[in-house]
Short mmCIF file of N, CA and C in Angstrom, two decimals:
data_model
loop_
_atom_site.label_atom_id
_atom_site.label_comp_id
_atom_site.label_asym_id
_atom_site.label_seq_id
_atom_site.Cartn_x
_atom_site.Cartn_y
_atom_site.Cartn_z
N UNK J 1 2.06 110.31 44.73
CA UNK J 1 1.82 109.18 43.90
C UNK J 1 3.11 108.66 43.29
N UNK J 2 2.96 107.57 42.94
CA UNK J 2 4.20 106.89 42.13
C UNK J 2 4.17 107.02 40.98
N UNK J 3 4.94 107.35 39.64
CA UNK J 3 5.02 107.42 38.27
C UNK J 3 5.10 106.12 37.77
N UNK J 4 4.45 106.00 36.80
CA UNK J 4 4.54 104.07 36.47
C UNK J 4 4.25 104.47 34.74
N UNK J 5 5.34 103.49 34.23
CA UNK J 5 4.97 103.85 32.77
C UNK J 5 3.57 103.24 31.73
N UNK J 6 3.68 104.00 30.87
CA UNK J 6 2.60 104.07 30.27
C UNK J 6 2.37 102.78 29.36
N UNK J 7 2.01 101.58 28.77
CA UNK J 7 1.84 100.63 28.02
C UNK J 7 2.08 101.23 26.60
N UNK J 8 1.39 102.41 26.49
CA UNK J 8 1.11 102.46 24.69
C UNK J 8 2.25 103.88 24.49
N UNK J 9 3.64 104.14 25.64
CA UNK J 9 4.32 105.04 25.08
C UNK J 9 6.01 104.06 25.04
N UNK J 10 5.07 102.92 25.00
CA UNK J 10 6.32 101.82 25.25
C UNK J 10 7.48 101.98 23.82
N UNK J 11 9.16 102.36 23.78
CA UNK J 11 9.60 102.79 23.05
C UNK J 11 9.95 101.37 22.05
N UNK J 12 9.80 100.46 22.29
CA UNK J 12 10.31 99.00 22.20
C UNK J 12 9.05 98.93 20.90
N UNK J 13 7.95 98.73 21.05
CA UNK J 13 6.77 98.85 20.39
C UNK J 13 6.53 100.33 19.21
N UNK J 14 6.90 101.12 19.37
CA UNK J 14 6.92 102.50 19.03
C UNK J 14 7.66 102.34 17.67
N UNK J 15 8.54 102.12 17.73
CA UNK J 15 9.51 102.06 16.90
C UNK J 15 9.10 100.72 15.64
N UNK J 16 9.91 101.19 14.51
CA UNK J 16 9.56 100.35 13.62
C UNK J 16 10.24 98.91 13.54
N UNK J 17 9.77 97.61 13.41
CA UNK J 17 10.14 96.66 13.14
C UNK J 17 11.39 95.90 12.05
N UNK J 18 10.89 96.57 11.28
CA UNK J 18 11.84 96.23 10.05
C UNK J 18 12.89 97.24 9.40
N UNK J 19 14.02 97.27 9.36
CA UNK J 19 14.80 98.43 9.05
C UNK J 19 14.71 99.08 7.30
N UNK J 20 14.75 100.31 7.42
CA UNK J 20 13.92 101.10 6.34
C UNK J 20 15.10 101.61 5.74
N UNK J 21 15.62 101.43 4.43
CA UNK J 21 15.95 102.42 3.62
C UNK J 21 15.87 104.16 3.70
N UNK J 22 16.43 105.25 3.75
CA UNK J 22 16.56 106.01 3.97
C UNK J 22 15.51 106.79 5.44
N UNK J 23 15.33 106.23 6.17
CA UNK J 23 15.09 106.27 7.63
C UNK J 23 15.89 106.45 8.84
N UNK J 24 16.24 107.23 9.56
CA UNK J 24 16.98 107.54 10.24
C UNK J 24 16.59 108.41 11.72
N UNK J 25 16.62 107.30 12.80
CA UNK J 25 15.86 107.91 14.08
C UNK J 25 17.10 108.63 14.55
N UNK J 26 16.54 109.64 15.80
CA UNK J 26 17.66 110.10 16.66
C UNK J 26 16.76 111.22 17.80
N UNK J 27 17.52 111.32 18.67
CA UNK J 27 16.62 111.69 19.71
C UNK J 27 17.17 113.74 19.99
N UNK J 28 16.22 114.05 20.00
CA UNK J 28 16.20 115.64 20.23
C UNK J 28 15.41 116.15 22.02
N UNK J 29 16.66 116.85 21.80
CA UNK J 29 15.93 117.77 23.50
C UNK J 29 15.29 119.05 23.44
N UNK J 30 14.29 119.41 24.00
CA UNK J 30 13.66 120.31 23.52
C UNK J 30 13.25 120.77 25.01
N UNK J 31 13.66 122.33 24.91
CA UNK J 31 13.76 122.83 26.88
C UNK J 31 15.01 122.47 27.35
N UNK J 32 14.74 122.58 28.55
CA UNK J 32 15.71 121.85 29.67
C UNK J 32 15.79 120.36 29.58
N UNK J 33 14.60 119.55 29.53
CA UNK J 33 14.61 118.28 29.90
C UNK J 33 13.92 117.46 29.48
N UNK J 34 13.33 118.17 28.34
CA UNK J 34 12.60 117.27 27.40
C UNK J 34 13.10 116.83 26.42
N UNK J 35 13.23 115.52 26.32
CA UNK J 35 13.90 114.39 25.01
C UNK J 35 12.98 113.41 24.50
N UNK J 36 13.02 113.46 23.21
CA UNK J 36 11.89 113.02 21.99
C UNK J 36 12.79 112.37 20.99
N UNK J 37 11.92 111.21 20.41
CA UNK J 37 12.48 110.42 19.44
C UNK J 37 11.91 111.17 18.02
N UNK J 38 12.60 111.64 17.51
CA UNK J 38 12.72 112.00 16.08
C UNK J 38 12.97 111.41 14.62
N UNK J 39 12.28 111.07 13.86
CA UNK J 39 12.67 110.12 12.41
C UNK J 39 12.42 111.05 11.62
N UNK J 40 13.81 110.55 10.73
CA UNK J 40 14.23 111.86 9.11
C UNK J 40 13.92 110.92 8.37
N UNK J 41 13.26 111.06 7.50
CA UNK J 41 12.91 110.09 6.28
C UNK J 41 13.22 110.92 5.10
N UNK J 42 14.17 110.62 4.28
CA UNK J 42 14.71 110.86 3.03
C UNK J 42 14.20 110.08 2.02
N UNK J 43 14.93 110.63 1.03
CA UNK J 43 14.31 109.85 -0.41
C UNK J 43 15.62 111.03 -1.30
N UNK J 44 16.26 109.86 -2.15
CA UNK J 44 16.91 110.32 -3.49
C UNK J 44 16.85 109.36 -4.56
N UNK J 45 16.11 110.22 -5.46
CA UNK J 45 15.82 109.60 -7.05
C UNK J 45 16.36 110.24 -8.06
N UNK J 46 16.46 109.48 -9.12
CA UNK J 46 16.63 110.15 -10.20
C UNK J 46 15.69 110.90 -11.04
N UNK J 47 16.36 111.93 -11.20
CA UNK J 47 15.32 113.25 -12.07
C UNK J 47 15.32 112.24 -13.65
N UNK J 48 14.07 112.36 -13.91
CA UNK J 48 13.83 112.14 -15.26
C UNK J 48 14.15 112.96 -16.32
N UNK J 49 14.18 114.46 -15.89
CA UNK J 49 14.87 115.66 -16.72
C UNK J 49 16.05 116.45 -16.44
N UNK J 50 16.09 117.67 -16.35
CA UNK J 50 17.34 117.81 -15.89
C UNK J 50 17.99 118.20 -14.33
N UNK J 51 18.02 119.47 -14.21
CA UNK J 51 18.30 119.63 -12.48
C UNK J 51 17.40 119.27 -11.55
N UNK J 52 17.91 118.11 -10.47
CA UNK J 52 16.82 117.82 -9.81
C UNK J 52 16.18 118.77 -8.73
N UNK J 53 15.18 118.23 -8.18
CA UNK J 53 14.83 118.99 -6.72
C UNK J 53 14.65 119.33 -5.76
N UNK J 54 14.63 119.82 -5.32
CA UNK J 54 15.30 119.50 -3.15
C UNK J 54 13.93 119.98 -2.37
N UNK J 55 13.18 118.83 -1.58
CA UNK J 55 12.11 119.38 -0.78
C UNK J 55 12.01 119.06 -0.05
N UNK J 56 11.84 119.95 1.37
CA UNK J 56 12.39 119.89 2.48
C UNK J 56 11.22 120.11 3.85
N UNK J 57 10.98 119.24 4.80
CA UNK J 57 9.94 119.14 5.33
C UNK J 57 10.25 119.14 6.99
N UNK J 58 10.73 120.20 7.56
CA UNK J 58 10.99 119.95 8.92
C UNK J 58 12.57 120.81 9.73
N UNK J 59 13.18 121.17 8.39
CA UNK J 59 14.53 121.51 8.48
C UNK J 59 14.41 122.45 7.12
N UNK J 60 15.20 123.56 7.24
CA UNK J 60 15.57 124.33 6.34
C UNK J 60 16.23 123.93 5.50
N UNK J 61 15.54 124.85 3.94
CA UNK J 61 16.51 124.33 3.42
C UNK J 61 17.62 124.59 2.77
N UNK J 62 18.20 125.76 3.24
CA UNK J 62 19.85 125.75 3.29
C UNK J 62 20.58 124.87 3.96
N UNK J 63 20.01 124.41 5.34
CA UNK J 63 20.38 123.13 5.84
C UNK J 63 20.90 121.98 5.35
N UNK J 64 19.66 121.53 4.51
CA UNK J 64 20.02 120.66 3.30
C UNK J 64 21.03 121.05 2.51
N UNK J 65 20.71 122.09 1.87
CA UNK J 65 22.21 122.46 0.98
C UNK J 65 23.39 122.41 1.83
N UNK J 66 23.75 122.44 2.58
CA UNK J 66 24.82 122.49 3.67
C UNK J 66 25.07 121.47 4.26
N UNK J 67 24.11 120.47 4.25
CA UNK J 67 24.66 119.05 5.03
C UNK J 67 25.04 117.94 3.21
N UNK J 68 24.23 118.41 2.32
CA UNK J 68 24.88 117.68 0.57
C UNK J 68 26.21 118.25 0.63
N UNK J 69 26.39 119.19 0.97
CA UNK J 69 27.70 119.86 0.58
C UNK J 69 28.90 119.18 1.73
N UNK J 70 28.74 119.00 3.04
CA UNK J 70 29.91 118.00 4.01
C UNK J 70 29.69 116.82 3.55
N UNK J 71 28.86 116.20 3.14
CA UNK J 71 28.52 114.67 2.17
C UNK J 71 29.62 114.65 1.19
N UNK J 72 29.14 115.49 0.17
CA UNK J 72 30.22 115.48 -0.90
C UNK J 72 31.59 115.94 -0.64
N UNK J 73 31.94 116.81 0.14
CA UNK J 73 33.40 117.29 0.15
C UNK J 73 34.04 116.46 1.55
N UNK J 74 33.35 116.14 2.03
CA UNK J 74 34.37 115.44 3.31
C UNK J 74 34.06 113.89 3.77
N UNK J 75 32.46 113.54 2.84
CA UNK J 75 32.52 111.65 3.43
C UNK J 75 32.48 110.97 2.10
N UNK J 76 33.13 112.52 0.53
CA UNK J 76 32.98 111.62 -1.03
C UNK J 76 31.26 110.95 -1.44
N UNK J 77 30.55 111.02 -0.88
CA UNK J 77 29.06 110.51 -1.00
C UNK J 77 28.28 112.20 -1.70
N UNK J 78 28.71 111.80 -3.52
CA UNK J 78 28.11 112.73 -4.34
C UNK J 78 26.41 112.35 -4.75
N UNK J 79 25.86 113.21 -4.55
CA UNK J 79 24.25 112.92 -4.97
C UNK J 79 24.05 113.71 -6.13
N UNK J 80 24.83 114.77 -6.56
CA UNK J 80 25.03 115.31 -7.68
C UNK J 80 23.51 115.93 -8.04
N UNK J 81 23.67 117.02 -9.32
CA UNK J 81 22.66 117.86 -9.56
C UNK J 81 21.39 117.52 -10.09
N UNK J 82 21.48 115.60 -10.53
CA UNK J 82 20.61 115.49 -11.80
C UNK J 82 19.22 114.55 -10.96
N UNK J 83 19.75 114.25 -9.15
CA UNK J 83 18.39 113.66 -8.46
C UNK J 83 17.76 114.64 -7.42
N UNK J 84 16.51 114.20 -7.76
CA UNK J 84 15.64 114.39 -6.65
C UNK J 84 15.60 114.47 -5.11
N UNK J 85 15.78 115.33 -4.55
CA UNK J 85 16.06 115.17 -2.83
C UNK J 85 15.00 115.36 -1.92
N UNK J 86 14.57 114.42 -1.20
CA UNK J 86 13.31 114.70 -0.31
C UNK J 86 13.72 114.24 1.52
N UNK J 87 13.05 115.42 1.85
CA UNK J 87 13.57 115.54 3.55
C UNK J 87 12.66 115.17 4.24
N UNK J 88 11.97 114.85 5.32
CA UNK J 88 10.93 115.04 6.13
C UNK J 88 11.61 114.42 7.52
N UNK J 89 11.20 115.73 8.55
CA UNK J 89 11.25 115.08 10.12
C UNK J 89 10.08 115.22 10.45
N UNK J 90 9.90 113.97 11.06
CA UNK J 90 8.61 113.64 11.79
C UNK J 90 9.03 113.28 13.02
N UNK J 91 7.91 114.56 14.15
CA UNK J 91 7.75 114.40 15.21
C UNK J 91 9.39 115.56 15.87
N UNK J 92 8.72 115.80 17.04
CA UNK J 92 9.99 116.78 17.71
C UNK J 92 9.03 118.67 17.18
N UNK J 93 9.16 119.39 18.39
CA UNK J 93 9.06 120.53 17.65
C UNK J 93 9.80 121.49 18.72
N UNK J 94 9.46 122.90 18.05
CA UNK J 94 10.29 123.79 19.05
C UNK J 94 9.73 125.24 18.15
N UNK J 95 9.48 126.27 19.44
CA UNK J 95 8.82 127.25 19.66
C UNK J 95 10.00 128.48 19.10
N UNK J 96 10.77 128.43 19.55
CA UNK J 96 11.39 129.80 19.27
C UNK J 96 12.65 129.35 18.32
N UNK J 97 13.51 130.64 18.09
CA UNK J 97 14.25 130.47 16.49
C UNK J 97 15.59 129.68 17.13
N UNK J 98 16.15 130.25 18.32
CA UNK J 98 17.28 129.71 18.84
C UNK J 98 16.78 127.91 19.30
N UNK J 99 15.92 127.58 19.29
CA UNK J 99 15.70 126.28 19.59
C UNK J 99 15.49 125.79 18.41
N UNK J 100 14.92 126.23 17.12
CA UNK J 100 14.86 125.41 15.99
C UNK J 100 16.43 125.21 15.85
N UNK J 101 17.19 126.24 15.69
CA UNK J 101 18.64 125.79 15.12
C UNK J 101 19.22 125.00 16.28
N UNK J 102 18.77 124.79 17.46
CA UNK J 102 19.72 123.67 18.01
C UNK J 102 19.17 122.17 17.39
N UNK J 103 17.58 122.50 17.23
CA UNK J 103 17.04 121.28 17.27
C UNK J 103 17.90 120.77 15.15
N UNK J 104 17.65 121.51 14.81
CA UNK J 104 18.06 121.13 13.17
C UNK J 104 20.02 120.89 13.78
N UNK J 105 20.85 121.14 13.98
CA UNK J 105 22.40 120.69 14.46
C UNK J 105 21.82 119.57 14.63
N UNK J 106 20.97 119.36 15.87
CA UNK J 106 21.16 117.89 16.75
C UNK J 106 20.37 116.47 15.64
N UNK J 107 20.12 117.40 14.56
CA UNK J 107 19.45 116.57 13.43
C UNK J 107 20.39 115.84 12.05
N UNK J 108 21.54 116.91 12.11
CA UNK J 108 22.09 116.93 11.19
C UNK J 108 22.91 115.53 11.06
N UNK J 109 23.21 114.70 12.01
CA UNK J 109 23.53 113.00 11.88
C UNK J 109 22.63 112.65 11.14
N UNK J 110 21.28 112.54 11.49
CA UNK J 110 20.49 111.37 11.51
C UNK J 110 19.87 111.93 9.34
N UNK J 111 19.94 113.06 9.44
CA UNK J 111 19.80 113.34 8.23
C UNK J 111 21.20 113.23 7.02
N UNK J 112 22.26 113.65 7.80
CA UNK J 112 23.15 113.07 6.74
C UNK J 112 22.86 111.00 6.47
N UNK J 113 22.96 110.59 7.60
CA UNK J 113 23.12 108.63 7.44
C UNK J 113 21.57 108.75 6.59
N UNK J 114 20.34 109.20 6.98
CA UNK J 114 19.12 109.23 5.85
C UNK J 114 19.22 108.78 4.49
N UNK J 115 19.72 110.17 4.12
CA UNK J 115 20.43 110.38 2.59
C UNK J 115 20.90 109.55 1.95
N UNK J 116 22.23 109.35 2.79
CA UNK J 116 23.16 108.59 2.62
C UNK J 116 22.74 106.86 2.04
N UNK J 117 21.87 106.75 2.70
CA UNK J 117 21.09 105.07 2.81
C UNK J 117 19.77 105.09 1.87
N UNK J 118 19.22 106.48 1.71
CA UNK J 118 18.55 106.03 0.71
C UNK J 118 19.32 106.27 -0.67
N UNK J 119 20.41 106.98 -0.93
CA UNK J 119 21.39 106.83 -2.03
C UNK J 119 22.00 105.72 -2.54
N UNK J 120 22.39 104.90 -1.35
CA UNK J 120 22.91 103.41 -1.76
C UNK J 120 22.27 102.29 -1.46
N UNK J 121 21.22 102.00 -1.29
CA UNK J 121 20.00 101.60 -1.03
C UNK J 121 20.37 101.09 0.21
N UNK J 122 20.66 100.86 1.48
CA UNK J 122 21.35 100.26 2.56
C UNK J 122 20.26 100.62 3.77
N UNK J 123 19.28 99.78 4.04
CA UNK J 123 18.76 100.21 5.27
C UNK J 123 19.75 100.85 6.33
N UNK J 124 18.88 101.64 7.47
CA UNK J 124 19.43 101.60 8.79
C UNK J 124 18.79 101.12 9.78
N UNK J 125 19.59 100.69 10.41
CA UNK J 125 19.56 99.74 12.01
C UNK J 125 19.06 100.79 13.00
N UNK J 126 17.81 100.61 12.83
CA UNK J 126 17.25 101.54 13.68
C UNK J 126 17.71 101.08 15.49
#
């Protein structure tokens, strides 16, 4: 038989229309030869009290602590102790431990520019 694509896995359609404030797609391989579109959706607010809080939905979160920390010391983009930090990847998964940590690396762009854009309010160009 011939492979013919699917109408409703059309990537053109799939994807969001309007560019989103702390949104950030990027594509993950998972196996040998499987590649999936992945979106990090962030969020940083200000804590109303004092140390804010970091919650993390898809990626570890020392991860997080570790990708705030090359933010602040090497691209100057401080989010500092007093906001709120919220993570979520949606979509992409992976079975064993050596594939989560490739899959969280191959994440770590799309979650630093996230951050980053919902910090200075700056959509991204999906």
């Amino acid at each position: 038989g011939q492979l013919r694509p699917s109408p409703e896995l059309d990537m053109a359609t799939a994807l969001p229309q309007e560019d989103l404030e702390g949104c950030a797609m990027s594509i993950m391989v998972e196996g040998l030869q499987r590649a999936m579109t992945v979106e990090v959706q962030a969020l940083v607010a200000m804590n109303q009290g004092g140390f804010g809080k970091k919650t993390v939905d898809g990626i570890a979160f020392q991860r997080l602590s570790l990708l705030l920390g090359v933010l602040q010391k090497h691209c100057g983009v401080y989010i500092g102790k007093s906001r709120d930090v919220y993570v979520q990847v949606v979509g992409g998964s992976s079975s064993s431990r050596s594939g989560k940590q490739q899959a969280a690396a191959a994440l770590d762009l799309a979650v630093a520019v996230a951050l980053t854009s919902s910090l200075v309010s700056i959509p991204v160009r999906g």
